[in-house]
Amino acid sequence: MSKVIAKKGARSPGINKKTWKEDLRKNWIVYVMFLLPFTFLFVFNYMPMAWLAMAFEDFSFRKGILGSDWVGFANFARLFSLDQFWLAFRNTVCMALINLVFGFFFPLVLALLLSEVRVKWFRRGVQTISFLPYFISTVVVCMMFKLFLDKDGIITELLVSIFHITPQNLLTNGDIPVFWLINSFIEVWQKTGYSSIMFVAVLSNIDNSIMEAAAIDGANRWDRLVKIKLPAIMPFVLTMLTLNVGLIFMQGFDKILLLYNSDIYSVADCMQTFTYRYSFTGAKPDYALSTAAGLFQSVIATVLMLISNYLQAGLQKKNAA
């Protein structure tokens, strides 16, 4: 019996290890489906990394990447000496933190509230209504809010009647934090319903028998929410928070570009619009400087994601212990 088990090439009962070739032969359709997104990511996300060398060169189109003079970190020194860069960096950090707090908090709260609704048609109706703004084009959304926030817009008139502010076009108000709050409000309004879908899906997987047992033992809805639902979805919440922290610098570039103007550059300009301006506007675009700005942004985002992932792993170990 022992000789049979020790026989070369024998597999343990119940274990069926497939080689890559066997899996490819069986699931070749899945690999073909994966080929298109892989090609897209490779062409648009990985191949452009070769052009990061421009951040360390005195780049010119005539000489190309291989022929341009190598200047080391001179472009970064020039970048960090610009007051406009630090304004854009400050605005990016502030808007990112506001969006992270409200953009992550509201979808989670909406999902928890929907999980407590017992009337199916009402729950589905709220989900549909909250989900619809996500399908509206960013251009249309920005045009809507330009009208709503104008001097005689409906949102401005509402704020005037409630808070007695001076009638004005709020999108030309350069005071802190007017534009930051406007940007966060639009972000929350447009993406709360969409972002809550995954939380709703995770909450729906909680065993109802646990909830029923807690109710029989006298736990009210608040107790079940705090002591059962939140702990059950906390690992997923931490994972989503880690991903959001990694994307904290990826502000809504298109939205800000469509909303801001010269009156509010000091509070609305972010890292991506700063990079865009130096790349594609002006009499002489500075590709080396804009590449350095983009690389700096990517490095900071990567460091934040690694730190967040490390903290998440520590919290999970602590909870498991």
PDB file of C-alpha atoms in Angstrom:
ATOM      1  CA  MET A   1       0.000   0.000   0.000  1.00  0.00           C
ATOM      2  CA  SER A   2       2.799   2.389   0.924  1.00  0.00           C
ATOM      3  CA  LYS A   3       4.541   1.623  -2.360  1.00  0.00           C
ATOM      4  CA  VAL A   4       1.466   2.623  -4.302  1.00  0.00           C
ATOM      5  CA  ILE A   5       1.237   5.955  -2.491  1.00  0.00           C
ATOM      6  CA  ALA A   6       4.910   6.659  -2.982  1.00  0.00           C
ATOM      7  CA  LYS A   7       4.791   5.792  -6.644  1.00  0.00           C
ATOM      8  CA  LYS A   8       6.305   8.494  -8.828  1.00  0.00           C
ATOM      9  CA  GLY A   9       3.725  10.766 -10.354  1.00  0.00           C
ATOM     10  CA  ALA A  10       0.921   9.577  -8.081  1.00  0.00           C
ATOM     11  CA  ARG A  11      -1.534  12.229  -6.884  1.00  0.00           C
ATOM     12  CA  SER A  12      -3.291  12.438  -3.572  1.00  0.00           C
ATOM     13  CA  PRO A  13      -6.982  11.500  -3.673  1.00  0.00           C
ATOM     14  CA  GLY A  14      -9.266  14.468  -4.383  1.00  0.00           C
ATOM     15  CA  ILE A  15      -6.448  16.687  -5.682  1.00  0.00           C
ATOM     16  CA  ASN A  16      -6.466  17.406  -9.406  1.00  0.00           C
ATOM     17  CA  LYS A  17      -3.568  19.671 -10.327  1.00  0.00           C
ATOM     18  CA  LYS A  18      -3.704  20.947 -13.888  1.00  0.00           C
ATOM     19  CA  THR A  19      -0.791  22.237 -15.864  1.00  0.00           C
ATOM     20  CA  TRP A  20      -1.027  25.566 -17.667  1.00  0.00           C
ATOM     21  CA  LYS A  21      -1.291  23.792 -21.032  1.00  0.00           C
ATOM     22  CA  GLU A  22      -4.155  21.620 -19.826  1.00  0.00           C
ATOM     23  CA  ASP A  23      -6.000  24.653 -18.459  1.00  0.00           C
ATOM     24  CA  LEU A  24      -5.414  26.534 -21.721  1.00  0.00           C
ATOM     25  CA  ARG A  25      -6.750  23.611 -23.742  1.00  0.00           C
ATOM     26  CA  LYS A  26      -9.885  23.371 -21.597  1.00  0.00           C
ATOM     27  CA  ASN A  27     -10.609  27.090 -21.054  1.00  0.00           C
ATOM     28  CA  TRP A  28      -9.205  28.602 -24.238  1.00  0.00           C
ATOM     29  CA  ILE A  29     -12.333  30.730 -24.710  1.00  0.00           C
ATOM     30  CA  VAL A  30     -11.671  32.490 -21.382  1.00  0.00           C
ATOM     31  CA  TYR A  31      -8.091  33.211 -22.444  1.00  0.00           C
ATOM     32  CA  VAL A  32      -9.299  34.621 -25.759  1.00  0.00           C
ATOM     33  CA  MET A  33     -11.744  36.877 -23.905  1.00  0.00           C
ATOM     34  CA  PHE A  34      -8.926  38.032 -21.629  1.00  0.00           C
ATOM     35  CA  LEU A  35      -6.689  38.842 -24.605  1.00  0.00           C
ATOM     36  CA  LEU A  36      -8.480  42.091 -25.527  1.00  0.00           C
ATOM     37  CA  PRO A  37      -8.384  43.767 -22.062  1.00  0.00           C
ATOM     38  CA  PHE A  38      -4.817  42.535 -21.598  1.00  0.00           C
ATOM     39  CA  THR A  39      -3.786  44.109 -24.899  1.00  0.00           C
ATOM     40  CA  PHE A  40      -5.542  47.342 -23.937  1.00  0.00           C
ATOM     41  CA  LEU A  41      -3.774  47.517 -20.570  1.00  0.00           C
ATOM     42  CA  PHE A  42      -0.414  46.631 -22.082  1.00  0.00           C
ATOM     43  CA  VAL A  43      -0.637  49.229 -24.867  1.00  0.00           C
ATOM     44  CA  PHE A  44      -2.072  52.113 -22.846  1.00  0.00           C
ATOM     45  CA  ASN A  45      -0.700  51.425 -19.341  1.00  0.00           C
ATOM     46  CA  TYR A  46       2.615  49.613 -19.681  1.00  0.00           C
ATOM     47  CA  MET A  47       4.092  50.660 -23.027  1.00  0.00           C
ATOM     48  CA  PRO A  48       3.904  54.394 -22.150  1.00  0.00           C
ATOM     49  CA  MET A  49       6.195  53.734 -19.177  1.00  0.00           C
ATOM     50  CA  ALA A  50       9.115  53.825 -21.613  1.00  0.00           C
ATOM     51  CA  TRP A  51       8.392  57.533 -22.107  1.00  0.00           C
ATOM     52  CA  LEU A  52       8.917  58.217 -18.390  1.00  0.00           C
ATOM     53  CA  ALA A  53      12.525  58.829 -19.383  1.00  0.00           C
ATOM     54  CA  MET A  54      11.372  62.276 -20.540  1.00  0.00           C
ATOM     55  CA  ALA A  55      11.157  63.287 -16.882  1.00  0.00           C
ATOM     56  CA  PHE A  56      14.953  62.999 -16.694  1.00  0.00           C
ATOM     57  CA  GLU A  57      15.783  64.588 -20.056  1.00  0.00           C
ATOM     58  CA  ASP A  58      15.769  67.950 -21.763  1.00  0.00           C
ATOM     59  CA  PHE A  59      13.288  66.422 -24.164  1.00  0.00           C
ATOM     60  CA  SER A  60      12.764  67.656 -27.716  1.00  0.00           C
ATOM     61  CA  PHE A  61      10.725  66.053 -30.486  1.00  0.00           C
ATOM     62  CA  ARG A  62      13.516  66.619 -32.969  1.00  0.00           C
ATOM     63  CA  LYS A  63      16.019  64.519 -30.989  1.00  0.00           C
ATOM     64  CA  GLY A  64      13.539  62.014 -29.546  1.00  0.00           C
ATOM     65  CA  ILE A  65      13.859  60.104 -26.277  1.00  0.00           C
ATOM     66  CA  LEU A  66      17.120  58.399 -27.174  1.00  0.00           C
ATOM     67  CA  GLY A  67      18.750  61.566 -28.508  1.00  0.00           C
ATOM     68  CA  SER A  68      17.620  64.122 -25.911  1.00  0.00           C
ATOM     69  CA  ASP A  69      20.146  65.325 -23.356  1.00  0.00           C
ATOM     70  CA  TRP A  70      20.059  63.605 -19.960  1.00  0.00           C
ATOM     71  CA  VAL A  71      19.562  66.141 -17.137  1.00  0.00           C
ATOM     72  CA  GLY A  72      18.834  63.844 -14.178  1.00  0.00           C
ATOM     73  CA  PHE A  73      16.556  65.379 -11.558  1.00  0.00           C
ATOM     74  CA  ALA A  74      16.758  68.912 -12.967  1.00  0.00           C
ATOM     75  CA  ASN A  75      13.128  68.769 -14.151  1.00  0.00           C
ATOM     76  CA  PHE A  76      11.984  67.778 -10.665  1.00  0.00           C
ATOM     77  CA  ALA A  77      13.970  70.632  -9.132  1.00  0.00           C
ATOM     78  CA  ARG A  78      12.349  73.007 -11.603  1.00  0.00           C
ATOM     79  CA  LEU A  79       8.932  71.491 -10.853  1.00  0.00           C
ATOM     80  CA  PHE A  80       9.269  71.868  -7.083  1.00  0.00           C
ATOM     81  CA  SER A  81      10.353  75.510  -7.509  1.00  0.00           C
ATOM     82  CA  LEU A  82       7.046  76.470  -9.154  1.00  0.00           C
ATOM     83  CA  ASP A  83       4.418  78.089  -6.925  1.00  0.00           C
ATOM     84  CA  GLN A  84       1.706  76.810  -9.286  1.00  0.00           C
ATOM     85  CA  PHE A  85       2.781  73.226  -8.634  1.00  0.00           C
ATOM     86  CA  TRP A  86       2.433  73.563  -4.862  1.00  0.00           C
ATOM     87  CA  LEU A  87      -0.979  75.205  -5.266  1.00  0.00           C
ATOM     88  CA  ALA A  88      -2.063  72.306  -7.474  1.00  0.00           C
ATOM     89  CA  PHE A  89      -0.606  69.819  -4.973  1.00  0.00           C
ATOM     90  CA  ARG A  90      -2.432  71.465  -2.060  1.00  0.00           C
ATOM     91  CA  ASN A  91      -5.726  71.522  -3.963  1.00  0.00           C
ATOM     92  CA  THR A  92      -5.305  67.891  -5.007  1.00  0.00           C
ATOM     93  CA  VAL A  93      -4.653  66.736  -1.442  1.00  0.00           C
ATOM     94  CA  CYS A  94      -7.572  68.709   0.008  1.00  0.00           C
ATOM     95  CA  MET A  95     -10.078  67.663  -2.657  1.00  0.00           C
ATOM     96  CA  ALA A  96      -8.847  64.066  -2.451  1.00  0.00           C
ATOM     97  CA  LEU A  97      -9.300  63.914   1.323  1.00  0.00           C
ATOM     98  CA  ILE A  98     -12.800  65.422   1.110  1.00  0.00           C
ATOM     99  CA  ASN A  99     -13.772  63.022  -1.673  1.00  0.00           C
ATOM    100  CA  LEU A 100     -12.258  60.083   0.213  1.00  0.00           C
ATOM    101  CA  VAL A 101     -14.254  60.829   3.360  1.00  0.00           C
ATOM    102  CA  PHE A 102     -17.604  61.649   1.781  1.00  0.00           C
ATOM    103  CA  GLY A 103     -17.209  59.517  -1.348  1.00  0.00           C
ATOM    104  CA  PHE A 104     -16.495  56.436   0.753  1.00  0.00           C
ATOM    105  CA  PHE A 105     -18.806  57.161   3.680  1.00  0.00           C
ATOM    106  CA  PHE A 106     -22.055  57.869   1.805  1.00  0.00           C
ATOM    107  CA  PRO A 107     -22.078  54.691  -0.359  1.00  0.00           C
ATOM    108  CA  LEU A 108     -21.442  52.582   2.752  1.00  0.00           C
ATOM    109  CA  VAL A 109     -24.239  54.306   4.685  1.00  0.00           C
ATOM    110  CA  LEU A 110     -26.612  53.989   1.713  1.00  0.00           C
ATOM    111  CA  ALA A 111     -25.876  50.261   1.449  1.00  0.00           C
ATOM    112  CA  LEU A 112     -26.441  49.746   5.183  1.00  0.00           C
ATOM    113  CA  LEU A 113     -29.735  51.655   5.041  1.00  0.00           C
ATOM    114  CA  LEU A 114     -30.922  49.684   2.009  1.00  0.00           C
ATOM    115  CA  SER A 115     -30.102  46.426   3.776  1.00  0.00           C
ATOM    116  CA  GLU A 116     -32.588  47.407   6.505  1.00  0.00           C
ATOM    117  CA  VAL A 117     -35.441  48.139   4.081  1.00  0.00           C
ATOM    118  CA  ARG A 118     -37.963  45.311   3.999  1.00  0.00           C
ATOM    119  CA  VAL A 119     -40.193  46.633   1.171  1.00  0.00           C
ATOM    120  CA  LYS A 120     -38.570  45.261  -1.981  1.00  0.00           C
ATOM    121  CA  TRP A 121     -40.134  47.678  -4.486  1.00  0.00           C
ATOM    122  CA  PHE A 122     -39.047  50.669  -2.406  1.00  0.00           C
ATOM    123  CA  ARG A 123     -35.498  49.333  -2.004  1.00  0.00           C
ATOM    124  CA  ARG A 124     -35.172  48.650  -5.728  1.00  0.00           C
ATOM    125  CA  GLY A 125     -36.612  52.071  -6.562  1.00  0.00           C
ATOM    126  CA  VAL A 126     -34.101  53.854  -4.310  1.00  0.00           C
ATOM    127  CA  GLN A 127     -31.252  51.824  -5.781  1.00  0.00           C
ATOM    128  CA  THR A 128     -32.317  52.679  -9.322  1.00  0.00           C
ATOM    129  CA  ILE A 129     -32.740  56.386  -8.623  1.00  0.00           C
ATOM    130  CA  SER A 130     -29.378  56.627  -6.831  1.00  0.00           C
ATOM    131  CA  PHE A 131     -27.699  54.678  -9.640  1.00  0.00           C
ATOM    132  CA  LEU A 132     -28.999  56.812 -12.545  1.00  0.00           C
ATOM    133  CA  PRO A 133     -26.674  59.857 -12.151  1.00  0.00           C
ATOM    134  CA  TYR A 134     -23.679  57.634 -12.852  1.00  0.00           C
ATOM    135  CA  PHE A 135     -24.878  57.142 -16.442  1.00  0.00           C
ATOM    136  CA  ILE A 136     -25.092  60.878 -17.147  1.00  0.00           C
ATOM    137  CA  SER A 137     -22.176  62.189 -19.187  1.00  0.00           C
ATOM    138  CA  THR A 138     -19.648  64.253 -17.233  1.00  0.00           C
ATOM    139  CA  VAL A 139     -20.055  67.055 -19.786  1.00  0.00           C
ATOM    140  CA  VAL A 140     -23.820  67.129 -19.184  1.00  0.00           C
ATOM    141  CA  VAL A 141     -23.341  67.023 -15.410  1.00  0.00           C
ATOM    142  CA  CYS A 142     -20.924  69.964 -15.510  1.00  0.00           C
ATOM    143  CA  MET A 143     -23.257  71.986 -17.736  1.00  0.00           C
ATOM    144  CA  MET A 144     -26.138  71.290 -15.335  1.00  0.00           C
ATOM    145  CA  PHE A 145     -24.178  72.460 -12.312  1.00  0.00           C
ATOM    146  CA  LYS A 146     -22.892  75.503 -14.156  1.00  0.00           C
ATOM    147  CA  LEU A 147     -26.537  76.529 -14.557  1.00  0.00           C
ATOM    148  CA  PHE A 148     -27.483  75.524 -10.996  1.00  0.00           C
ATOM    149  CA  LEU A 149     -24.540  77.424  -9.469  1.00  0.00           C
ATOM    150  CA  ASP A 150     -24.918  80.571 -11.558  1.00  0.00           C
ATOM    151  CA  LYS A 151     -25.949  83.825  -9.911  1.00  0.00           C
ATOM    152  CA  ASP A 152     -29.621  83.066 -10.496  1.00  0.00           C
ATOM    153  CA  GLY A 153     -29.258  79.264 -10.402  1.00  0.00           C
ATOM    154  CA  ILE A 154     -31.518  77.094  -8.277  1.00  0.00           C
ATOM    155  CA  ILE A 155     -28.756  75.964  -5.875  1.00  0.00           C
ATOM    156  CA  THR A 156     -27.468  79.526  -5.431  1.00  0.00           C
ATOM    157  CA  GLU A 157     -30.964  80.850  -4.741  1.00  0.00           C
ATOM    158  CA  LEU A 158     -31.538  78.040  -2.245  1.00  0.00           C
ATOM    159  CA  LEU A 159     -28.313  78.906  -0.399  1.00  0.00           C
ATOM    160  CA  VAL A 160     -29.196  82.608  -0.456  1.00  0.00           C
ATOM    161  CA  SER A 161     -32.619  81.927   1.081  1.00  0.00           C
ATOM    162  CA  ILE A 162     -31.269  79.575   3.775  1.00  0.00           C
ATOM    163  CA  PHE A 163     -27.829  80.974   4.657  1.00  0.00           C
ATOM    164  CA  HIS A 164     -28.332  84.553   3.368  1.00  0.00           C
ATOM    165  CA  ILE A 165     -25.146  84.544   1.307  1.00  0.00           C
ATOM    166  CA  THR A 166     -24.488  87.203  -1.312  1.00  0.00           C
ATOM    167  CA  PRO A 167     -25.983  86.249  -4.709  1.00  0.00           C
ATOM    168  CA  GLN A 168     -23.058  85.265  -6.910  1.00  0.00           C
ATOM    169  CA  ASN A 169     -21.782  82.735  -9.393  1.00  0.00           C
ATOM    170  CA  LEU A 170     -20.333  80.158  -7.001  1.00  0.00           C
ATOM    171  CA  LEU A 171     -18.026  78.777  -9.692  1.00  0.00           C
ATOM    172  CA  THR A 172     -16.147  82.083  -9.746  1.00  0.00           C
ATOM    173  CA  ASN A 173     -15.731  82.221  -5.962  1.00  0.00           C
ATOM    174  CA  GLY A 174     -12.049  81.706  -5.187  1.00  0.00           C
ATOM    175  CA  ASP A 175     -12.508  81.419  -1.424  1.00  0.00           C
ATOM    176  CA  ILE A 176     -11.466  78.221   0.351  1.00  0.00           C
ATOM    177  CA  PRO A 177     -13.199  75.720   0.422  1.00  0.00           C
ATOM    178  CA  VAL A 178     -16.079  76.685  -1.896  1.00  0.00           C
ATOM    179  CA  PHE A 179     -14.887  74.892  -5.029  1.00  0.00           C
ATOM    180  CA  TRP A 180     -13.598  71.911  -3.040  1.00  0.00           C
ATOM    181  CA  LEU A 181     -17.076  71.370  -1.557  1.00  0.00           C
ATOM    182  CA  ILE A 182     -18.736  71.848  -4.947  1.00  0.00           C
ATOM    183  CA  ASN A 183     -16.435  69.253  -6.482  1.00  0.00           C
ATOM    184  CA  SER A 184     -17.094  66.820  -3.627  1.00  0.00           C
ATOM    185  CA  PHE A 185     -20.867  67.363  -3.824  1.00  0.00           C
ATOM    186  CA  ILE A 186     -20.929  66.572  -7.548  1.00  0.00           C
ATOM    187  CA  GLU A 187     -18.736  63.505  -6.981  1.00  0.00           C
ATOM    188  CA  VAL A 188     -20.995  62.177  -4.229  1.00  0.00           C
ATOM    189  CA  TRP A 189     -24.200  62.934  -6.144  1.00  0.00           C
ATOM    190  CA  GLN A 190     -22.995  61.172  -9.278  1.00  0.00           C
ATOM    191  CA  LYS A 191     -21.245  58.108  -7.812  1.00  0.00           C
ATOM    192  CA  THR A 192     -22.875  57.225  -4.482  1.00  0.00           C
ATOM    193  CA  GLY A 193     -25.404  54.824  -5.987  1.00  0.00           C
ATOM    194  CA  TYR A 194     -22.846  53.126  -8.200  1.00  0.00           C
ATOM    195  CA  SER A 195     -20.259  52.803  -5.423  1.00  0.00           C
ATOM    196  CA  SER A 196     -22.820  51.276  -3.042  1.00  0.00           C
ATOM    197  CA  ILE A 197     -23.484  48.263  -5.291  1.00  0.00           C
ATOM    198  CA  MET A 198     -20.554  46.219  -4.009  1.00  0.00           C
ATOM    199  CA  PHE A 199     -21.413  46.981  -0.370  1.00  0.00           C
ATOM    200  CA  VAL A 200     -25.006  45.912  -1.016  1.00  0.00           C
ATOM    201  CA  ALA A 201     -23.777  42.671  -2.600  1.00  0.00           C
ATOM    202  CA  VAL A 202     -21.538  41.871   0.384  1.00  0.00           C
ATOM    203  CA  LEU A 203     -24.315  42.653   2.877  1.00  0.00           C
ATOM    204  CA  SER A 204     -26.708  40.366   1.017  1.00  0.00           C
ATOM    205  CA  ASN A 205     -24.346  37.425   1.659  1.00  0.00           C
ATOM    206  CA  ILE A 206     -24.701  37.657   5.439  1.00  0.00           C
ATOM    207  CA  ASP A 207     -26.518  34.595   6.752  1.00  0.00           C
ATOM    208  CA  ASN A 208     -30.085  35.551   7.693  1.00  0.00           C
ATOM    209  CA  SER A 209     -30.172  32.884  10.381  1.00  0.00           C
ATOM    210  CA  ILE A 210     -27.578  34.863  12.348  1.00  0.00           C
ATOM    211  CA  MET A 211     -29.744  37.977  12.133  1.00  0.00           C
ATOM    212  CA  GLU A 212     -32.849  36.035  13.165  1.00  0.00           C
ATOM    213  CA  ALA A 213     -31.043  34.468  16.109  1.00  0.00           C
ATOM    214  CA  ALA A 214     -29.845  37.883  17.263  1.00  0.00           C
ATOM    215  CA  ALA A 215     -33.394  39.258  16.967  1.00  0.00           C
ATOM    216  CA  ILE A 216     -34.763  36.385  19.054  1.00  0.00           C
ATOM    217  CA  ASP A 217     -32.116  37.114  21.707  1.00  0.00           C
ATOM    218  CA  GLY A 218     -33.417  40.680  21.919  1.00  0.00           C
ATOM    219  CA  ALA A 219     -31.008  42.570  19.648  1.00  0.00           C
ATOM    220  CA  ASN A 220     -32.658  45.549  17.997  1.00  0.00           C
ATOM    221  CA  ARG A 221     -31.845  46.776  14.479  1.00  0.00           C
ATOM    222  CA  TRP A 222     -29.060  49.060  15.667  1.00  0.00           C
ATOM    223  CA  ASP A 223     -27.398  46.236  17.615  1.00  0.00           C
ATOM    224  CA  ARG A 224     -27.599  43.911  14.615  1.00  0.00           C
ATOM    225  CA  LEU A 225     -26.185  46.624  12.371  1.00  0.00           C
ATOM    226  CA  VAL A 226     -23.242  47.483  14.630  1.00  0.00           C
ATOM    227  CA  LYS A 227     -22.424  44.059  16.054  1.00  0.00           C
ATOM    228  CA  ILE A 228     -23.178  41.760  13.112  1.00  0.00           C
ATOM    229  CA  LYS A 229     -23.306  43.552   9.760  1.00  0.00           C
ATOM    230  CA  LEU A 230     -20.410  45.962  10.189  1.00  0.00           C
ATOM    231  CA  PRO A 231     -17.956  43.341  11.560  1.00  0.00           C
ATOM    232  CA  ALA A 232     -19.007  40.943   8.785  1.00  0.00           C
ATOM    233  CA  ILE A 233     -18.210  43.390   5.978  1.00  0.00           C
ATOM    234  CA  MET A 234     -15.233  45.089   7.638  1.00  0.00           C
ATOM    235  CA  PRO A 235     -12.550  43.118   5.706  1.00  0.00           C
ATOM    236  CA  PHE A 236     -14.187  44.152   2.433  1.00  0.00           C
ATOM    237  CA  VAL A 237     -14.537  47.755   3.649  1.00  0.00           C
ATOM    238  CA  LEU A 238     -10.821  47.868   4.474  1.00  0.00           C
ATOM    239  CA  THR A 239      -9.944  46.433   1.067  1.00  0.00           C
ATOM    240  CA  MET A 240     -12.038  49.051  -0.726  1.00  0.00           C
ATOM    241  CA  LEU A 241     -10.540  51.774   1.459  1.00  0.00           C
ATOM    242  CA  THR A 242      -7.047  50.609   0.488  1.00  0.00           C
ATOM    243  CA  LEU A 243      -7.925  50.814  -3.206  1.00  0.00           C
ATOM    244  CA  ASN A 244      -9.468  54.270  -2.768  1.00  0.00           C
ATOM    245  CA  VAL A 245      -6.395  55.545  -0.930  1.00  0.00           C
ATOM    246  CA  GLY A 246      -4.261  54.324  -3.823  1.00  0.00           C
ATOM    247  CA  LEU A 247      -6.404  56.383  -6.199  1.00  0.00           C
ATOM    248  CA  ILE A 248      -6.572  59.415  -3.928  1.00  0.00           C
ATOM    249  CA  PHE A 249      -4.588  61.569  -6.365  1.00  0.00           C
ATOM    250  CA  MET A 250      -6.698  60.547  -9.354  1.00  0.00           C
ATOM    251  CA  GLN A 251      -9.094  63.435  -9.071  1.00  0.00           C
ATOM    252  CA  GLY A 252     -11.938  63.911 -11.551  1.00  0.00           C
ATOM    253  CA  PHE A 253      -9.705  65.526 -14.155  1.00  0.00           C
ATOM    254  CA  ASP A 254     -12.437  65.908 -16.773  1.00  0.00           C
ATOM    255  CA  LYS A 255     -14.898  67.363 -14.266  1.00  0.00           C
ATOM    256  CA  ILE A 256     -12.456  69.919 -12.893  1.00  0.00           C
ATOM    257  CA  LEU A 257     -11.275  70.848 -16.382  1.00  0.00           C
ATOM    258  CA  LEU A 258     -14.871  71.554 -17.419  1.00  0.00           C
ATOM    259  CA  LEU A 259     -15.759  73.503 -14.268  1.00  0.00           C
ATOM    260  CA  TYR A 260     -12.762  75.637 -13.410  1.00  0.00           C
ATOM    261  CA  ASN A 261     -11.801  79.011 -14.881  1.00  0.00           C
ATOM    262  CA  SER A 262      -9.111  81.640 -14.473  1.00  0.00           C
ATOM    263  CA  ASP A 263     -10.897  83.167 -11.453  1.00  0.00           C
ATOM    264  CA  ILE A 264     -10.472  80.010  -9.373  1.00  0.00           C
ATOM    265  CA  TYR A 265      -7.169  78.557 -10.594  1.00  0.00           C
ATOM    266  CA  SER A 266      -5.722  79.083  -7.122  1.00  0.00           C
ATOM    267  CA  VAL A 267      -8.255  76.695  -5.519  1.00  0.00           C
ATOM    268  CA  ALA A 268      -9.372  74.497  -8.449  1.00  0.00           C
ATOM    269  CA  ASP A 269      -6.146  73.620 -10.237  1.00  0.00           C
ATOM    270  CA  CYS A 270      -5.125  70.026  -9.434  1.00  0.00           C
ATOM    271  CA  MET A 271      -2.154  67.845 -10.368  1.00  0.00           C
ATOM    272  CA  GLN A 272      -3.801  66.430 -13.470  1.00  0.00           C
ATOM    273  CA  THR A 273      -4.965  69.786 -14.845  1.00  0.00           C
ATOM    274  CA  PHE A 274      -1.510  71.199 -14.065  1.00  0.00           C
ATOM    275  CA  THR A 275       0.061  68.372 -16.069  1.00  0.00           C
ATOM    276  CA  TYR A 276      -2.449  68.863 -18.879  1.00  0.00           C
ATOM    277  CA  ARG A 277      -1.745  72.591 -19.162  1.00  0.00           C
ATOM    278  CA  TYR A 278       2.004  72.120 -19.380  1.00  0.00           C
ATOM    279  CA  SER A 279       1.583  69.310 -21.925  1.00  0.00           C
ATOM    280  CA  PHE A 280      -1.004  70.636 -24.358  1.00  0.00           C
ATOM    281  CA  THR A 281      -1.480  74.369 -23.841  1.00  0.00           C
ATOM    282  CA  GLY A 282       0.796  77.343 -24.245  1.00  0.00           C
ATOM    283  CA  ALA A 283       3.059  78.407 -27.073  1.00  0.00           C
ATOM    284  CA  LYS A 284       5.746  75.868 -26.106  1.00  0.00           C
ATOM    285  CA  PRO A 285       4.497  72.745 -24.291  1.00  0.00           C
ATOM    286  CA  ASP A 286       6.917  71.467 -21.654  1.00  0.00           C
ATOM    287  CA  TYR A 287       6.667  67.680 -21.949  1.00  0.00           C
ATOM    288  CA  ALA A 288       9.624  67.013 -19.658  1.00  0.00           C
ATOM    289  CA  LEU A 289       8.125  69.031 -16.804  1.00  0.00           C
ATOM    290  CA  SER A 290       4.645  67.536 -17.236  1.00  0.00           C
ATOM    291  CA  THR A 291       6.100  64.008 -17.292  1.00  0.00           C
ATOM    292  CA  ALA A 292       7.984  64.755 -14.073  1.00  0.00           C
ATOM    293  CA  ALA A 293       4.720  65.965 -12.498  1.00  0.00           C
ATOM    294  CA  GLY A 294       2.901  62.816 -13.596  1.00  0.00           C
ATOM    295  CA  LEU A 295       5.671  60.550 -12.307  1.00  0.00           C
ATOM    296  CA  PHE A 296       5.720  62.352  -8.953  1.00  0.00           C
ATOM    297  CA  GLN A 297       1.953  61.876  -8.686  1.00  0.00           C
ATOM    298  CA  SER A 298       2.235  58.154  -9.471  1.00  0.00           C
ATOM    299  CA  VAL A 299       5.011  57.618  -6.908  1.00  0.00           C
ATOM    300  CA  ILE A 300       3.016  59.342  -4.155  1.00  0.00           C
ATOM    301  CA  ALA A 301      -0.098  57.288  -5.026  1.00  0.00           C
ATOM    302  CA  THR A 302       1.921  54.055  -4.924  1.00  0.00           C
ATOM    303  CA  VAL A 303       3.467  54.898  -1.549  1.00  0.00           C
ATOM    304  CA  LEU A 304       0.039  55.739  -0.103  1.00  0.00           C
ATOM    305  CA  MET A 305      -1.413  52.464  -1.374  1.00  0.00           C
ATOM    306  CA  LEU A 306       1.472  50.451   0.126  1.00  0.00           C
ATOM    307  CA  ILE A 307       1.089  52.199   3.485  1.00  0.00           C
ATOM    308  CA  SER A 308      -2.678  51.655   3.435  1.00  0.00           C
ATOM    309  CA  ASN A 309      -2.222  47.992   2.525  1.00  0.00           C
ATOM    310  CA  TYR A 310       0.290  47.540   5.363  1.00  0.00           C
ATOM    311  CA  LEU A 311      -2.096  49.129   7.875  1.00  0.00           C
ATOM    312  CA  GLN A 312      -4.972  47.002   6.582  1.00  0.00           C
ATOM    313  CA  ALA A 313      -2.949  43.817   7.014  1.00  0.00           C
ATOM    314  CA  GLY A 314      -2.037  44.867  10.572  1.00  0.00           C
ATOM    315  CA  LEU A 315      -5.675  45.543  11.464  1.00  0.00           C
ATOM    316  CA  GLN A 316      -6.790  42.198  10.060  1.00  0.00           C
ATOM    317  CA  LYS A 317      -4.127  40.341  12.054  1.00  0.00           C
ATOM    318  CA  LYS A 318      -5.159  42.222  15.179  1.00  0.00           C
ATOM    319  CA  ASN A 319      -8.836  41.364  14.652  1.00  0.00           C
ATOM    320  CA  ALA A 320      -7.987  37.726  13.939  1.00  0.00           C
ATOM    321  CA  ALA A 321      -6.015  37.504  17.174  1.00  0.00           C
TER     322      ALA A 321
END
